Short mmCIF file of C-alpha atoms in Angstrom, two decimals:
data_model
loop_
_atom_site.label_atom_id
_atom_site.label_comp_id
_atom_site.label_asym_id
_atom_site.label_seq_id
_atom_site.Cartn_x
_atom_site.Cartn_y
_atom_site.Cartn_z
CA UNK A 8 4.51 -6.56 13.65
CA UNK A 9 3.00 -8.56 11.11
CA UNK A 10 4.80 -11.53 9.39
CA UNK A 11 2.17 -11.42 6.39
CA UNK A 12 2.93 -9.43 3.36
CA UNK A 13 0.48 -6.34 3.05
CA UNK A 14 -0.37 -4.22 0.01
CA UNK A 15 -1.11 -0.71 -0.25
CA UNK A 16 -1.76 1.42 -3.02
CA UNK A 17 -3.14 5.03 -3.75
CA UNK A 18 -4.37 6.83 -6.64
CA UNK A 19 -1.52 9.45 -6.47
CA UNK A 20 -0.90 9.29 -10.15
CA UNK A 21 1.85 8.00 -12.36
CA UNK A 22 3.12 10.01 -15.10
CA UNK A 23 5.17 8.78 -18.20
CA UNK A 24 8.53 10.34 -19.42
CA UNK A 25 10.23 9.47 -22.71
CA UNK A 26 13.66 10.65 -23.50
CA UNK A 27 15.47 9.25 -26.63
CA UNK A 28 14.78 5.59 -26.53
CA UNK A 29 14.28 5.62 -22.78
CA UNK A 30 10.71 5.28 -21.36
CA UNK A 31 10.24 6.01 -17.44
CA UNK A 32 7.21 5.57 -15.38
CA UNK A 33 7.43 8.16 -12.44
CA UNK A 34 5.02 8.46 -9.28
CA UNK A 35 4.57 7.85 -5.52
CA UNK A 36 3.88 4.56 -4.13
CA UNK A 37 3.26 5.90 -0.74
CA UNK A 38 2.65 9.38 0.90
CA UNK A 39 3.57 10.09 4.71
CA UNK A 40 1.28 10.93 7.40
CA UNK A 41 -1.61 10.40 5.07
CA UNK A 42 -4.61 8.51 6.99
CA UNK A 43 -6.26 5.74 5.20
CA UNK A 44 -9.18 3.72 6.41
CA UNK A 45 -8.28 0.02 6.27
CA UNK A 46 -11.11 -2.02 5.77
CA UNK A 47 -13.29 -0.09 8.20
CA UNK A 48 -11.37 -1.48 11.24
CA UNK A 49 -8.59 1.16 11.78
CA UNK A 50 -6.83 3.94 10.10
CA UNK A 51 -3.29 3.69 9.25
CA UNK A 52 -0.58 6.37 8.38
CA UNK A 53 3.16 5.67 7.31
CA UNK A 54 5.81 7.86 9.24
CA UNK A 55 8.72 9.69 7.31
CA UNK A 56 11.63 7.56 7.54
CA UNK A 57 9.75 4.13 7.25
CA UNK A 58 11.37 3.26 3.94
CA UNK A 59 14.85 4.51 4.81
CA UNK A 60 16.66 1.14 5.00
CA UNK A 61 13.75 -0.60 3.21
CA UNK A 62 14.86 0.72 -0.23
CA UNK A 63 18.25 -0.65 0.09
CA UNK A 64 17.04 -4.12 -0.28
CA UNK A 65 16.65 -6.27 -3.60
CA UNK A 66 13.11 -4.51 -4.73
CA UNK A 67 11.38 -5.54 -7.99
CA UNK A 68 8.91 -3.46 -9.98
CA UNK A 69 5.83 -5.20 -10.85
CA UNK A 70 2.55 -5.04 -12.88
CA UNK A 71 -0.50 -5.29 -10.39
CA UNK A 72 1.69 -7.23 -7.57
CA UNK A 73 2.02 -10.08 -10.01
CA UNK A 74 5.61 -11.58 -9.69
CA UNK A 75 5.63 -13.32 -12.97
CA UNK A 76 5.34 -9.56 -14.73
CA UNK A 77 8.49 -7.77 -13.56
CA UNK A 78 9.22 -4.67 -15.26
CA UNK A 79 12.33 -3.42 -13.02
CA UNK A 80 14.74 -4.31 -10.47
CA UNK A 81 16.59 -1.61 -8.10
CA UNK A 82 19.75 -4.01 -8.21
CA UNK A 83 19.82 -3.83 -12.04
CA UNK A 84 19.52 -0.08 -12.23
CA UNK A 85 16.08 -0.15 -14.01
CA UNK A 86 14.02 0.76 -10.67
CA UNK A 87 14.97 3.70 -8.55
CA UNK A 88 13.51 4.44 -5.14
CA UNK A 89 13.73 7.57 -3.10
CA UNK A 90 12.25 8.34 0.12
CA UNK A 91 11.83 12.29 -0.12
CA UNK A 92 9.99 14.67 2.28
CA UNK A 93 6.62 13.72 0.54
CA UNK A 94 6.91 9.80 0.62
CA UNK A 95 8.16 7.03 -1.59
CA UNK A 96 9.14 8.20 -4.92
CA UNK A 97 9.34 5.30 -7.59
CA UNK A 98 10.90 5.50 -11.17
CA UNK A 99 10.79 2.54 -13.41
CA UNK A 100 12.74 2.24 -16.62
CA UNK A 101 9.96 0.42 -18.77
CA UNK A 102 11.24 -2.52 -20.63
CA UNK A 103 10.59 -3.30 -24.34
CA UNK A 104 8.56 -6.22 -23.34
CA UNK A 105 4.76 -7.27 -23.79
CA UNK A 106 4.15 -6.14 -20.28
CA UNK A 107 6.29 -3.10 -20.50
CA UNK A 108 4.84 -1.95 -23.66
CA UNK A 109 1.37 -2.67 -22.72
CA UNK A 110 1.84 -0.90 -19.47
CA UNK A 111 3.06 2.02 -21.08
CA UNK A 112 0.12 2.37 -23.63
CA UNK A 113 -2.35 1.82 -20.50
CA UNK A 114 -0.71 4.52 -18.40
CA UNK A 115 -0.40 7.12 -21.34
CA UNK A 116 -4.28 6.41 -21.96
CA UNK A 117 -4.86 6.86 -18.13
CA UNK A 118 -6.35 3.36 -17.79
CA UNK A 119 -3.69 2.64 -15.06
CA UNK A 120 -3.04 5.47 -12.82
CA UNK A 121 -1.70 4.22 -9.41
CA UNK A 122 1.09 2.84 -7.81
CA UNK A 123 1.14 0.44 -4.87
CA UNK A 124 3.68 -1.54 -2.68
CA UNK A 125 3.98 -4.85 -1.00
CA UNK A 126 5.57 -4.87 2.49
CA UNK A 127 5.96 -6.65 6.11
CA UNK A 128 5.79 -4.21 9.07
CA UNK A 129 9.07 -4.47 11.43
CA UNK A 130 7.96 -1.58 13.72
CA UNK A 131 4.48 0.00 14.40
CA UNK A 132 2.58 1.82 16.96
CA UNK A 133 -1.06 1.92 18.01
CA UNK A 134 -3.14 4.64 19.30
CA UNK A 135 -6.70 3.54 20.40
CA UNK A 136 -7.54 6.44 22.24
CA UNK A 137 -10.24 7.76 19.67
CA UNK A 138 -13.13 5.98 18.08
CA UNK A 139 -10.88 4.40 15.49
CA UNK A 140 -7.64 2.94 16.11
CA UNK A 141 -4.50 4.47 14.26
CA UNK A 142 -1.73 2.29 13.28
CA UNK A 143 1.57 4.27 12.36
CA UNK A 144 3.78 2.18 10.39
CA UNK A 145 7.58 3.35 11.55
CA UNK A 146 9.69 0.77 9.58
CA UNK A 147 8.89 -1.96 7.06
CA UNK A 148 10.48 -4.58 4.95
CA UNK A 149 9.69 -3.36 1.25
CA UNK A 150 9.10 -6.34 -1.13
CA UNK A 151 7.98 -4.74 -4.28
CA UNK A 152 6.35 -1.76 -5.88
CA UNK A 153 3.83 -2.13 -8.34
CA UNK A 154 1.86 -0.01 -11.29
CA UNK A 155 -2.13 -0.94 -10.56
CA UNK A 156 -5.29 -0.76 -12.30
CA UNK A 157 -7.19 -0.53 -8.87
CA UNK A 158 -5.47 1.99 -6.57
CA UNK A 159 -7.19 0.81 -3.45
CA UNK A 160 -5.87 1.16 0.11
CA UNK A 161 -7.27 -2.10 1.37
CA UNK A 162 -6.02 -5.34 2.99
CA UNK A 163 -8.45 -6.16 5.39
CA UNK A 164 -7.55 -9.55 6.32
CA UNK A 165 -4.13 -8.99 7.00
CA UNK A 166 -4.70 -5.61 8.58
CA UNK A 167 -7.18 -7.21 11.04
CA UNK A 168 -4.51 -9.72 11.90
CA UNK A 169 -2.18 -6.81 12.39
CA UNK A 170 -4.71 -5.17 14.87
CA UNK A 171 -5.44 -8.39 16.67
CA UNK A 172 -1.51 -9.39 17.04
CA UNK A 173 -0.69 -5.85 18.02
CA UNK A 174 -3.39 -6.04 20.98
CA UNK A 175 -2.12 -9.34 21.98
CA UNK A 176 1.44 -8.16 22.19
CA UNK A 177 1.03 -5.16 23.94
CA UNK A 178 -1.95 -5.72 26.34
CA UNK A 179 -4.35 -3.35 24.41
CA UNK A 180 -5.99 -0.54 26.67
CA UNK A 181 -9.63 -0.38 26.30
CA UNK A 182 -9.60 -3.74 24.45
CA UNK A 183 -13.52 -4.24 25.43
CA UNK A 184 -14.39 -0.87 24.01
CA UNK A 185 -12.52 -1.61 20.69
CA UNK A 186 -14.00 -4.68 20.19
CA UNK A 187 -17.28 -3.29 20.83
CA UNK A 188 -16.52 -0.54 17.96
CA UNK A 189 -15.45 -3.01 15.46
CA UNK A 190 -18.34 -5.19 16.10
CA UNK A 191 -20.81 -2.09 15.74
CA UNK A 192 -18.83 -1.19 12.44
CA UNK A 193 -19.43 -4.55 10.96
CA UNK A 194 -22.86 -4.72 11.76
CA UNK A 195 -23.33 -1.27 10.13
CA UNK A 196 -21.52 -2.53 7.04
CA UNK A 197 -23.87 -5.63 6.98
CA UNK A 198 -26.73 -3.46 7.09
CA UNK A 199 -25.59 -1.27 4.25
CA UNK A 200 -24.82 -4.66 2.08
CA UNK A 201 -28.40 -5.89 2.89
CA UNK A 202 -30.03 -2.86 2.12
CA UNK A 203 -28.23 -2.50 -1.03
CA UNK A 204 -28.98 -6.26 -1.99
CA UNK A 205 -32.54 -5.44 -1.50
CA UNK A 206 -33.01 -2.33 -3.68
#
């Protein structure tokens, strides 16, 4: 379990719905069982049920994870979160504010097309039997959801810390082989970067 806030996003699409004077953004911040590579170190997926209790907390909707740009809150009814069979469904009633109006236009134009969430893992499992370790998030503490410009599924520093902590806590099997795989992957990435920079 990590005590650091992690962020994940995906380009799952956000749509606008306008009815009378109410403007609502609708999308998914996460999809269950979808494997994503985290920083080249490990793969990660979210298990169904991971959000079940998390969505009962006091959650804010933000623009690009910026706590100074609040556009909704579940306690006020302007943010609705639901865990369904697909993942974490998000509905945000967009406010008539500078951030809200700008966001509405940017989503309509297709400039912002992703949703994301900030979280702390409270329960996870690791499978290191394959070439790449796989982390399954079984439960988490949800901090916020965001409409994001760059829906990248990355947070390599915190993610690597999570892998290291899991190995330390669980007495990782095949730790030497896993370290070797990570070192090889880092060497390949460095070769790619150097090759790119020389062009």
